[in-house]
């Protein structure tokens, strides 16, 4: 049996598409996870749906993987600075909760969203706060090796000692990312030097604080990813993912400190994969800007999480994507059509890997058409994860009279394995566009509430004719009414 098309991925390190062959199995994969100080927004979710696409492509190619996603609950300072306040401590003060409560609350929100988006769970979700002693050891090793210098504000990594510094970001040798680092740090030798340890300043007392050889304080933001990935995946591993913003600063620094720490002359991680941004209007959707829409806003507005997933996968991960209501409407309509077409084909066979899909196609009647479409899907995922192409192949196949139902079954299952849209199980009723109460004009909302109250009164007075009349009127306005022991509840159809 053929193994299909060689998986090729775009490596930010060198900026080119390369054959991906794991150096060992399971292949190690690390994805920079959420900073849990606010609700994850839709842009963040693009990063995790992207990592999930990588996971699904590896599974399809029968490559076993061990996936780690970190939870940043300490160390990430406001505006990605070295000396600013910790994002979690700012959030705790704002919400009058403890940092632990903030972290737990927003970590749960993150898990809710990735579950709703049908994202395969990682093997480990390490929390930065649980690895601070290891981070101190790591920084102490760097200090022993002479890669650091001390300042009153903490311990700094000396980037001048790394001749390859900034290779990932393709910085020029004197590379100064002014935009990213407006901050002035007294005594810092180069603008690119970054904090490994952020020492408390006289009069300052952090909420999250640890004792260290450099005084009381907290770790630098970049440290956690190097320390936790090496602890859980070994010194070298195959894949590191994140949003494209990380390619410029965070990942550059992760590489510098890890290669200095390991000191074996080998590249630390072989493949660096980055997703482009999801844009909201012209502005990038940053959590810190506040007000960025999140998944709950979409479901509240009547969209299914899988429609958002389809919207994301309808663009290639390396292209910027604009979030618009029109695009979401189109995605939900496409999903509805796909589910309507796939529903009569259920149950779908097992086809999580190319091998399983090929075997199922071989036993399917009239497999020829299916085999060709299956090969196109395999070629699409292998060519740097072309999810838009997989969708197009599926849509064409579902319209192709030459492919028998058994063949379509295999193709729908294969697309599901790669795209994770749950075509095999979604209930079409869940995809009807339901208007949200928030879309109602204030007068309309008022009128509906008034009618509901009037009907309750009519029922109390046993005026059934009037109560039925009102129900009919509410029905005309698209209101779905249910009587419960606590009284009537309603929502829009
Ligand atoms: P954060 O929680 O801010 O540390 O970010 C979590 C992940 O989301 C990182 O991989 C970011 O690069 C990524 N990310 C942040 N904003 C966006 C966006 N608008 N579009 C795509 N990815 C994003
Ligand atoms: Zn990271």
Short mmCIF file of C-alpha atoms and ligand atoms in Angstrom, two decimals:
data_model
loop_
_atom_site.label_atom_id
_atom_site.label_comp_id
_atom_site.label_asym_id
_atom_site.label_seq_id
_atom_site.Cartn_x
_atom_site.Cartn_y
_atom_site.Cartn_z
CA UNK A 1 0.00 0.00 0.00
CA UNK A 2 1.23 3.48 -0.81
CA UNK A 3 1.92 5.98 1.93
CA UNK A 4 0.55 8.78 -0.13
CA UNK A 5 2.09 12.20 -0.42
CA UNK A 6 5.05 13.23 1.69
CA UNK A 7 3.99 15.66 4.43
CA UNK A 8 5.59 19.04 3.82
CA UNK A 9 5.43 21.96 6.23
CA UNK A 10 6.50 25.58 6.00
CA UNK A 11 9.34 26.07 8.44
CA UNK A 12 9.68 29.66 9.69
CA UNK A 13 13.31 28.78 10.38
CA UNK A 14 14.63 29.35 6.88
CA UNK A 15 11.20 30.35 5.56
CA UNK A 16 10.64 27.43 3.25
CA UNK A 17 8.49 24.36 2.82
CA UNK A 18 10.33 21.21 3.88
CA UNK A 19 9.62 17.50 4.10
CA UNK A 20 8.54 16.65 7.61
CA UNK A 21 9.97 13.37 8.85
CA UNK A 22 9.91 12.91 12.65
CA UNK A 23 13.32 12.50 14.27
CA UNK A 24 11.79 9.99 16.69
CA UNK A 25 8.37 8.74 17.68
CA UNK A 26 6.39 10.02 19.33
CA UNK A 27 7.37 13.32 17.75
CA UNK A 28 7.54 16.11 20.31
CA UNK A 29 5.31 19.11 19.68
CA UNK A 30 4.99 22.23 21.83
CA UNK A 31 2.42 25.00 21.34
CA UNK A 32 2.60 28.30 23.18
CA UNK A 33 -0.58 28.35 25.19
CA UNK A 34 -2.81 31.00 26.71
CA UNK A 35 -1.89 33.69 29.19
CA UNK A 36 -4.81 33.17 31.54
CA UNK A 37 -5.61 36.71 32.60
CA UNK A 38 -8.63 37.32 30.34
CA UNK A 39 -11.03 35.38 28.13
CA UNK A 40 -9.32 33.92 25.09
CA UNK A 41 -10.55 35.75 21.99
CA UNK A 42 -11.31 34.41 18.54
CA UNK A 43 -7.80 35.26 17.33
CA UNK A 44 -6.23 33.11 20.05
CA UNK A 45 -8.48 30.27 18.96
CA UNK A 46 -6.99 30.45 15.48
CA UNK A 47 -3.64 29.49 17.03
CA UNK A 48 -5.13 26.40 18.69
CA UNK A 49 -7.22 25.33 15.71
CA UNK A 50 -4.02 25.62 13.69
CA UNK A 51 -2.06 23.45 16.16
CA UNK A 52 -4.96 21.00 16.01
CA UNK A 53 -4.66 20.87 12.22
CA UNK A 54 -1.00 19.93 12.63
CA UNK A 55 -2.05 17.20 15.09
CA UNK A 56 -4.63 15.86 12.66
CA UNK A 57 -2.17 15.89 9.76
CA UNK A 58 0.34 13.88 11.82
CA UNK A 59 -2.33 11.40 12.86
CA UNK A 60 -3.42 11.09 9.21
CA UNK A 61 0.17 10.20 8.34
CA UNK A 62 0.27 7.71 11.23
CA UNK A 63 2.98 9.73 12.99
CA UNK A 64 2.61 9.48 16.74
CA UNK A 65 2.99 12.74 18.61
CA UNK A 66 3.35 13.95 22.18
CA UNK A 67 1.81 17.41 22.44
CA UNK A 68 2.41 19.94 25.21
CA UNK A 69 0.49 23.21 25.60
CA UNK A 70 1.55 25.52 28.41
CA UNK A 71 -0.68 27.62 30.60
CA UNK A 72 0.98 30.95 31.38
CA UNK A 73 -0.14 31.88 34.87
CA UNK A 74 2.92 33.88 35.86
CA UNK A 75 5.73 35.80 34.19
CA UNK A 76 4.01 37.47 31.24
CA UNK A 77 4.31 41.22 31.83
CA UNK A 78 2.01 43.85 30.42
CA UNK A 79 2.94 44.82 26.84
CA UNK A 80 5.49 41.96 26.72
CA UNK A 81 8.00 44.12 28.60
CA UNK A 82 10.74 42.99 30.98
CA UNK A 83 10.03 45.38 33.79
CA UNK A 84 6.26 45.86 33.59
CA UNK A 85 3.68 44.42 35.92
CA UNK A 86 2.56 40.82 35.57
CA UNK A 87 -0.61 40.50 33.49
CA UNK A 88 -2.21 38.20 36.05
CA UNK A 89 -1.54 40.55 38.92
CA UNK A 90 -3.06 43.45 37.01
CA UNK A 91 -6.14 41.36 36.22
CA UNK A 92 -6.46 40.25 39.85
CA UNK A 93 -6.37 43.85 41.06
CA UNK A 94 -8.90 44.90 38.41
CA UNK A 95 -11.33 42.09 39.19
CA UNK A 96 -10.67 42.08 42.94
CA UNK A 97 -9.86 38.40 42.91
CA UNK A 98 -6.74 36.45 43.82
CA UNK A 99 -4.26 35.61 41.08
CA UNK A 100 -5.06 31.96 41.66
CA UNK A 101 -8.78 32.58 41.10
CA UNK A 102 -8.02 34.59 37.96
CA UNK A 103 -5.81 31.82 36.59
CA UNK A 104 -8.31 29.08 37.38
CA UNK A 105 -11.26 30.98 35.97
CA UNK A 106 -9.62 31.83 32.65
CA UNK A 107 -7.94 28.46 32.33
CA UNK A 108 -11.38 26.89 32.55
CA UNK A 109 -12.68 29.33 29.92
CA UNK A 110 -9.81 28.26 27.64
CA UNK A 111 -10.65 24.56 28.08
CA UNK A 112 -14.35 25.26 27.43
CA UNK A 113 -13.48 26.89 24.13
CA UNK A 114 -11.06 24.27 22.89
CA UNK A 115 -13.58 21.56 23.74
CA UNK A 116 -16.35 23.41 21.91
CA UNK A 117 -14.07 23.74 18.89
CA UNK A 118 -13.37 19.99 18.84
CA UNK A 119 -9.65 20.49 19.40
CA UNK A 120 -7.79 17.29 20.27
CA UNK A 121 -6.57 17.49 23.87
CA UNK A 122 -2.83 17.84 24.43
CA UNK A 123 -0.94 15.24 26.43
CA UNK A 124 0.14 17.82 29.00
CA UNK A 125 -0.94 21.32 30.01
CA UNK A 126 1.87 22.42 32.35
CA UNK A 127 1.36 25.57 34.40
CA UNK A 128 4.25 28.02 34.52
CA UNK A 129 3.78 28.60 38.25
CA UNK A 130 4.57 24.93 38.92
CA UNK A 131 7.98 25.15 37.22
CA UNK A 132 9.58 28.20 38.84
CA UNK A 133 12.32 26.24 40.68
CA UNK A 134 13.32 24.61 37.37
CA UNK A 135 13.32 28.05 35.71
CA UNK A 136 15.67 29.35 38.42
CA UNK A 137 18.00 26.37 37.84
CA UNK A 138 17.92 27.00 34.10
CA UNK A 139 18.81 30.67 34.52
CA UNK A 140 21.53 29.77 37.04
CA UNK A 141 23.08 27.41 34.48
CA UNK A 142 23.07 30.20 31.89
CA UNK A 143 24.76 32.45 34.43
CA UNK A 144 27.44 29.85 35.16
CA UNK A 145 28.10 29.52 31.44
CA UNK A 146 28.59 33.26 31.22
CA UNK A 147 25.60 34.12 29.06
CA UNK A 148 24.09 36.64 31.45
CA UNK A 149 24.68 39.85 33.34
CA UNK A 150 23.04 41.30 36.40
CA UNK A 151 21.23 44.60 36.62
CA UNK A 152 19.23 46.05 39.50
CA UNK A 153 16.09 45.08 37.57
CA UNK A 154 17.11 41.44 37.27
CA UNK A 155 19.17 38.91 35.38
CA UNK A 156 19.55 39.51 31.65
CA UNK A 157 20.46 37.28 28.75
CA UNK A 158 23.35 38.73 26.76
CA UNK A 159 22.27 38.32 23.14
CA UNK A 160 25.62 39.61 21.81
CA UNK A 161 27.09 36.21 22.72
CA UNK A 162 24.80 34.36 20.35
CA UNK A 163 26.07 34.74 16.77
CA UNK A 164 22.83 33.24 15.43
CA UNK A 165 20.60 35.44 17.54
CA UNK A 166 17.44 36.45 15.69
CA UNK A 167 17.77 33.95 12.84
CA UNK A 168 14.14 32.92 13.21
CA UNK A 169 12.91 36.48 12.88
CA UNK A 170 15.49 37.18 10.17
CA UNK A 171 16.72 40.17 12.14
CA UNK A 172 19.73 41.99 10.83
CA UNK A 173 22.76 41.45 13.10
CA UNK A 174 22.17 44.66 14.97
CA UNK A 175 18.49 43.73 14.73
CA UNK A 176 16.48 46.12 16.77
CA UNK A 177 12.82 45.48 17.01
CA UNK A 178 11.97 49.00 18.08
CA UNK A 179 8.27 48.46 17.84
CA UNK A 180 8.29 45.46 20.13
CA UNK A 181 10.60 46.93 22.71
CA UNK A 182 9.92 50.58 23.29
CA UNK A 183 10.83 50.03 26.89
CA UNK A 184 14.04 51.58 28.18
CA UNK A 185 15.84 49.37 30.66
CA UNK A 186 18.69 51.18 32.46
CA UNK A 187 21.96 49.34 31.96
CA UNK A 188 20.74 46.95 29.30
CA UNK A 189 23.61 46.45 26.86
CA UNK A 190 21.57 45.68 23.77
CA UNK A 191 17.96 46.32 23.04
CA UNK A 192 17.54 42.64 22.24
CA UNK A 193 18.78 41.49 25.68
CA UNK A 194 15.92 40.13 27.74
CA UNK A 195 15.14 39.34 31.35
CA UNK A 196 15.53 35.82 32.66
CA UNK A 197 14.67 36.99 36.15
CA UNK A 198 12.69 40.09 37.05
CA UNK A 199 13.86 41.25 40.46
CA UNK A 200 11.63 43.15 42.81
CA UNK A 201 12.53 46.81 43.02
CA UNK A 202 13.00 48.61 46.33
CA UNK A 203 9.53 49.23 47.70
CA UNK A 204 7.94 46.83 45.24
CA UNK A 205 6.43 43.58 46.41
CA UNK A 206 5.01 41.26 43.80
CA UNK A 207 2.03 39.06 44.63
CA UNK A 208 3.67 36.08 42.94
CA UNK A 209 7.25 36.06 44.19
CA UNK A 210 10.04 33.56 44.62
CA UNK A 211 13.46 33.74 46.19
CA UNK A 212 16.35 33.31 43.79
CA UNK A 213 20.11 33.95 43.51
CA UNK A 214 19.11 37.34 42.06
CA UNK A 215 16.78 38.26 44.88
CA UNK A 216 13.05 37.99 45.30
CA UNK A 217 11.10 38.28 42.09
CA UNK A 218 9.53 36.40 39.22
CA UNK A 219 10.78 34.64 36.10
CA UNK A 220 11.02 36.30 32.70
CA UNK A 221 8.26 35.43 30.28
CA UNK A 222 10.32 33.43 27.75
CA UNK A 223 11.85 31.12 30.32
CA UNK A 224 8.78 28.99 30.96
CA UNK A 225 8.45 27.65 27.42
CA UNK A 226 12.09 26.56 27.20
CA UNK A 227 12.02 24.96 30.63
CA UNK A 228 8.69 23.17 30.37
CA UNK A 229 9.16 21.92 26.81
CA UNK A 230 12.61 20.50 27.62
CA UNK A 231 11.27 18.98 30.86
CA UNK A 232 8.35 17.28 29.12
CA UNK A 233 9.64 16.58 25.61
CA UNK A 234 13.40 16.19 26.08
CA UNK A 235 16.23 18.55 25.05
CA UNK A 236 15.36 18.53 21.35
CA UNK A 237 12.00 18.04 19.72
CA UNK A 238 10.43 18.37 16.31
CA UNK A 239 7.70 21.01 16.26
CA UNK A 240 7.04 24.30 18.01
CA UNK A 241 3.93 26.34 17.14
CA UNK A 242 2.46 29.74 17.91
CA UNK A 243 1.00 32.84 16.37
CA UNK A 244 3.19 34.78 13.97
CA UNK A 245 3.76 37.52 16.57
CA UNK A 246 5.86 35.00 18.51
CA UNK A 247 8.19 34.56 15.54
CA UNK A 248 9.56 38.05 16.13
CA UNK A 249 10.35 38.04 19.84
CA UNK A 250 9.18 35.26 22.13
CA UNK A 251 10.42 32.36 20.00
CA UNK A 252 13.62 34.18 19.10
CA UNK A 253 14.42 34.41 22.79
CA UNK A 254 13.31 30.87 23.55
CA UNK A 255 15.79 29.64 20.93
CA UNK A 256 18.66 31.82 22.16
CA UNK A 257 18.41 30.75 25.78
CA UNK A 258 17.71 27.07 25.02
CA UNK A 259 20.65 26.68 22.65
CA UNK A 260 22.92 28.46 25.12
CA UNK A 261 21.66 26.17 27.89
CA UNK A 262 22.02 22.94 25.89
CA UNK A 263 25.34 23.99 24.35
CA UNK A 264 25.49 21.05 21.94
CA UNK A 265 25.63 23.11 18.75
CA UNK A 266 22.43 21.55 17.43
CA UNK A 267 19.34 23.53 16.50
CA UNK A 268 17.04 23.28 19.49
CA UNK A 269 13.78 22.60 17.61
CA UNK A 270 13.60 21.49 13.97
CA UNK A 271 10.31 22.97 12.77
CA UNK A 272 8.86 26.33 13.78
CA UNK A 273 5.29 26.72 12.56
CA UNK A 274 3.36 29.97 12.84
CA UNK A 275 -0.23 30.87 12.09
CA UNK A 276 -1.08 34.27 10.67
CA UNK A 277 -3.40 36.57 12.52
CA UNK A 278 -7.15 36.76 12.53
CA UNK A 279 -8.02 40.40 11.91
CA UNK A 280 -11.04 42.15 13.27
CA UNK A 281 -11.59 45.00 10.87
CA UNK A 282 -8.16 46.49 10.32
CA UNK A 283 -7.10 46.01 13.91
CA UNK A 284 -5.42 42.90 15.21
CA UNK A 285 -7.55 41.20 17.80
CA UNK A 286 -5.47 41.51 20.89
CA UNK A 287 -6.80 40.36 24.22
CA UNK A 288 -5.12 43.24 26.00
CA UNK A 289 -6.98 45.75 23.81
CA UNK A 290 -10.17 44.51 25.46
CA UNK A 291 -13.51 43.91 23.86
CA UNK A 292 -12.25 41.39 21.30
CA UNK A 293 -15.03 38.93 20.48
CA UNK A 294 -14.79 35.45 21.89
CA UNK A 295 -16.45 32.16 21.07
CA UNK A 296 -19.27 32.72 23.56
CA UNK A 297 -20.19 35.91 21.69
CA UNK A 298 -20.58 33.91 18.51
CA UNK A 299 -22.71 31.17 20.04
CA UNK A 300 -24.79 33.83 21.75
CA UNK A 301 -25.36 35.38 18.33
CA UNK A 302 -26.62 32.05 17.01
CA UNK A 303 -23.51 30.62 15.35
CA UNK A 304 -22.30 27.10 15.97
CA UNK A 305 -18.66 26.72 17.14
CA UNK A 306 -18.12 24.39 14.19
CA UNK A 307 -19.14 27.22 11.85
CA UNK A 308 -16.29 29.29 13.30
CA UNK A 309 -13.95 26.34 12.87
CA UNK A 310 -15.05 26.01 9.24
CA UNK A 311 -14.56 29.74 8.72
CA UNK A 312 -10.97 29.43 10.01
CA UNK A 313 -10.17 26.35 7.94
CA UNK A 314 -11.62 28.00 4.84
CA UNK A 315 -8.46 30.15 4.85
CA UNK A 316 -4.89 28.88 4.75
CA UNK A 317 -3.18 29.22 8.13
CA UNK A 318 -0.41 31.37 6.67
CA UNK A 319 -2.82 33.97 5.28
CA UNK A 320 -4.35 36.71 7.30
CA UNK A 321 -8.05 36.25 7.74
CA UNK A 322 -10.65 38.97 8.26
CA UNK A 323 -13.35 38.24 10.74
CA UNK A 324 -16.71 39.54 9.48
CA UNK A 325 -20.35 38.73 10.11
CA UNK A 326 -20.81 38.00 6.41
CA UNK A 327 -18.03 35.44 6.48
CA UNK A 328 -19.53 33.81 9.58
CA UNK A 329 -22.98 33.70 7.92
CA UNK A 330 -21.44 32.09 4.86
CA UNK A 331 -19.55 29.55 6.99
CA UNK A 332 -22.67 28.57 8.91
CA UNK A 333 -24.61 28.18 5.64
CA UNK A 334 -21.83 26.03 4.15
CA UNK A 335 -21.72 23.88 7.25
CA UNK A 336 -25.50 23.46 7.13
CA UNK A 337 -25.34 22.29 3.51
CA UNK A 338 -22.49 19.89 4.26
CA UNK A 339 -24.26 18.36 7.22
CA UNK A 340 -27.52 18.02 5.26
CA UNK A 341 -25.61 16.17 2.55
CA UNK A 342 -23.63 13.94 4.93
CA UNK A 343 -26.46 13.10 7.31
CA UNK A 344 -28.05 10.43 5.08
CA UNK A 345 -24.64 8.78 4.74
CA UNK A 346 -24.25 8.17 8.47
CA UNK A 347 -22.77 6.29 10.22
CA UNK A 348 -19.39 7.21 8.73
CA UNK A 349 -16.55 4.67 8.77
CA UNK A 350 -13.38 5.00 10.81
CA UNK A 351 -10.85 6.96 8.71
CA UNK A 352 -8.53 8.91 11.00
CA UNK A 353 -5.43 7.85 9.09
CA UNK A 354 -4.74 7.69 5.38
CA UNK A 355 -4.24 3.96 5.75
CA UNK A 356 -7.66 3.43 7.30
CA UNK A 357 -9.32 5.69 4.75
CA UNK A 358 -7.59 3.91 1.88
CA UNK A 359 -8.66 0.52 3.22
CA UNK A 360 -12.23 1.73 3.63
CA UNK A 361 -12.20 3.18 0.11
CA UNK A 362 -10.88 -0.07 -1.31
CA UNK A 363 -13.75 -2.04 0.17
CA UNK A 364 -16.32 0.59 -0.84
CA UNK A 365 -18.33 0.01 -3.96
CA UNK A 366 -17.40 2.18 -6.94
CA UNK A 367 -14.26 3.19 -5.13
CA UNK A 368 -12.57 4.70 -8.16
CA UNK A 369 -14.04 8.18 -7.84
CA UNK A 370 -13.54 8.09 -4.09
CA UNK A 371 -9.94 6.95 -4.45
CA UNK A 372 -9.12 9.90 -6.67
CA UNK A 373 -10.76 12.41 -4.31
CA UNK A 374 -9.04 10.76 -1.35
CA UNK A 375 -5.71 11.19 -3.08
CA UNK A 376 -6.51 14.87 -3.62
CA UNK A 377 -7.31 15.29 0.08
CA UNK A 378 -4.07 13.58 1.02
CA UNK A 379 -2.14 15.78 -1.40
CA UNK A 380 -3.83 18.87 0.08
CA UNK A 381 -3.02 18.13 3.72
CA UNK A 382 0.51 17.09 2.76
CA UNK A 383 1.10 20.37 0.92
CA UNK A 384 1.56 22.51 4.04
CA UNK A 385 -1.92 21.83 5.41
CA UNK A 386 -4.15 23.19 2.68
CA UNK A 387 -7.44 22.96 4.51
CA UNK A 388 -9.33 25.15 1.97
CA UNK A 389 -8.44 22.61 -0.69
CA UNK A 390 -9.72 19.70 1.41
CA UNK A 391 -13.05 21.49 1.83
CA UNK A 392 -13.26 22.11 -1.90
CA UNK A 393 -12.50 18.47 -2.71
CA UNK A 394 -15.19 17.32 -0.29
CA UNK A 395 -17.77 19.71 -1.72
CA UNK A 396 -17.00 18.61 -5.28
CA UNK A 397 -17.19 14.96 -4.32
CA UNK A 398 -20.56 15.36 -2.61
CA UNK A 399 -21.90 16.74 -5.90
CA UNK A 400 -20.27 14.08 -8.07
CA UNK A 401 -22.85 11.52 -9.31
CA UNK A 402 -20.05 9.10 -10.20
CA UNK A 403 -19.16 8.49 -6.56
CA UNK A 404 -21.39 5.94 -4.85
CA UNK A 405 -22.61 6.48 -1.26
CA UNK A 406 -19.99 4.10 0.15
CA UNK A 407 -17.29 6.20 -1.48
CA UNK A 408 -18.81 9.43 -0.18
CA UNK A 409 -18.91 7.92 3.29
CA UNK A 410 -15.17 7.39 3.21
CA UNK A 411 -14.54 10.89 1.91
CA UNK A 412 -16.74 12.55 4.53
CA UNK A 413 -14.98 10.54 7.25
CA UNK A 414 -11.56 11.49 5.88
CA UNK A 415 -12.49 15.18 5.73
CA UNK A 416 -13.80 14.92 9.29
CA UNK A 417 -10.55 13.37 10.47
CA UNK A 418 -8.53 16.19 8.93
CA UNK A 419 -10.82 19.15 9.54
CA UNK A 420 -12.55 18.08 12.77
CA UNK A 421 -15.90 19.57 11.77
CA UNK A 422 -17.97 16.72 13.27
CA UNK A 423 -19.82 16.17 9.99
CA UNK A 424 -20.53 12.63 11.15
CA UNK A 425 -22.42 13.71 14.24
CA UNK A 426 -23.68 17.30 14.09
CA UNK A 427 -27.40 17.77 14.48
CA UNK A 428 -28.73 19.90 11.59
CA UNK A 429 -31.22 21.46 14.00
CA UNK A 430 -28.27 22.99 15.89
CA UNK A 431 -27.20 24.81 12.76
CA UNK A 432 -30.40 26.73 12.10
CA UNK A 433 -29.44 30.33 12.44
CA UNK A 434 -31.09 31.43 15.63
CA UNK A 435 -31.38 35.15 16.08
CA UNK A 436 -29.91 36.37 19.31
CA UNK A 437 -31.85 38.45 21.78
CA UNK A 438 -29.04 40.99 21.50
CA UNK A 439 -29.95 41.55 17.83
CA UNK A 440 -33.39 42.84 18.77
CA UNK A 441 -34.20 46.51 18.63
CA UNK A 442 -35.06 47.81 22.11
CA UNK A 443 -38.73 48.42 21.15
CA UNK A 444 -39.04 44.86 19.85
CA UNK A 445 -37.50 43.43 23.01
CA UNK A 446 -39.83 45.53 25.11
CA UNK A 447 -42.87 44.45 23.08
CA UNK A 448 -41.97 40.76 23.45
CA UNK A 449 -41.45 41.03 27.19
CA UNK A 450 -44.72 42.86 27.49
CA UNK A 451 -46.59 40.14 25.57
CA UNK A 452 -45.00 37.38 27.66
CA UNK A 453 -46.08 39.12 30.85
CA UNK A 454 -49.57 39.68 29.47
CA UNK A 455 -49.89 36.00 28.62
CA UNK A 456 -48.80 35.02 32.13
CA UNK A 457 -51.49 37.30 33.49
CA UNK A 458 -54.10 35.86 31.09
CA UNK A 459 -53.23 32.34 32.20
CA UNK A 460 -53.52 33.37 35.83
CA UNK A 461 -56.99 34.64 35.02
CA UNK A 462 -57.71 31.40 33.16
CA UNK A 463 -58.36 33.39 30.00
CA UNK A 464 -57.09 30.60 27.72
CA UNK A 465 -58.34 32.20 24.51
CA UNK A 466 -56.32 35.36 25.19
CA UNK A 467 -53.29 33.33 26.27
CA UNK A 468 -53.40 31.36 23.01
CA UNK A 469 -53.81 34.53 20.97
CA UNK A 470 -50.70 35.98 22.56
CA UNK A 471 -48.75 32.80 21.99
CA UNK A 472 -49.68 32.97 18.30
CA UNK A 473 -48.53 36.56 18.13
CA UNK A 474 -45.23 35.74 19.82
CA UNK A 475 -44.84 32.87 17.39
CA UNK A 476 -45.22 35.31 14.51
CA UNK A 477 -42.46 37.42 15.97
CA UNK A 478 -40.20 34.38 15.93
CA UNK A 479 -40.38 33.82 19.68
CA UNK A 480 -40.23 30.27 20.99
CA UNK A 481 -41.93 30.06 24.37
CA UNK A 482 -41.63 27.28 26.95
CA UNK A 483 -43.50 27.16 30.26
CA UNK A 484 -41.36 25.95 33.14
CA UNK A 485 -42.07 25.62 36.88
CA UNK A 486 -40.17 28.90 37.29
CA UNK A 487 -42.39 30.62 34.74
CA UNK A 488 -42.19 31.08 30.98
CA UNK A 489 -38.80 31.25 29.22
CA UNK A 490 -38.35 32.34 25.65
CA UNK A 491 -35.79 32.59 22.95
CA UNK A 492 -35.69 33.49 19.30
CA UNK A 493 -35.91 30.96 16.54
P1 LIG B 1 -1.68 34.77 24.44
O1 LIG B 1 -2.77 34.15 25.27
O2 LIG B 1 -1.85 36.22 24.24
O3 LIG B 1 -0.31 34.42 25.00
O4 LIG B 1 -1.76 34.14 22.97
C1 LIG B 1 -2.05 32.81 22.72
C2 LIG B 1 -1.79 32.45 21.27
O5 LIG B 1 -2.67 33.18 20.38
C3 LIG B 1 -0.37 32.79 20.78
O6 LIG B 1 0.08 31.72 19.97
C4 LIG B 1 -0.57 34.04 19.95
O7 LIG B 1 0.43 34.17 18.99
C5 LIG B 1 -1.92 33.77 19.32
N1 LIG B 1 -2.66 34.94 18.86
C6 LIG B 1 -2.90 36.08 19.56
N2 LIG B 1 -3.69 36.92 18.85
C7 LIG B 1 -3.96 36.31 17.67
C8 LIG B 1 -4.74 36.65 16.51
N3 LIG B 1 -5.44 37.80 16.43
N4 LIG B 1 -4.80 35.76 15.48
C9 LIG B 1 -4.14 34.60 15.56
N5 LIG B 1 -3.40 34.20 16.62
C10 LIG B 1 -3.31 35.04 17.67
ZN1 LIG B 2 5.95 30.20 24.47
#
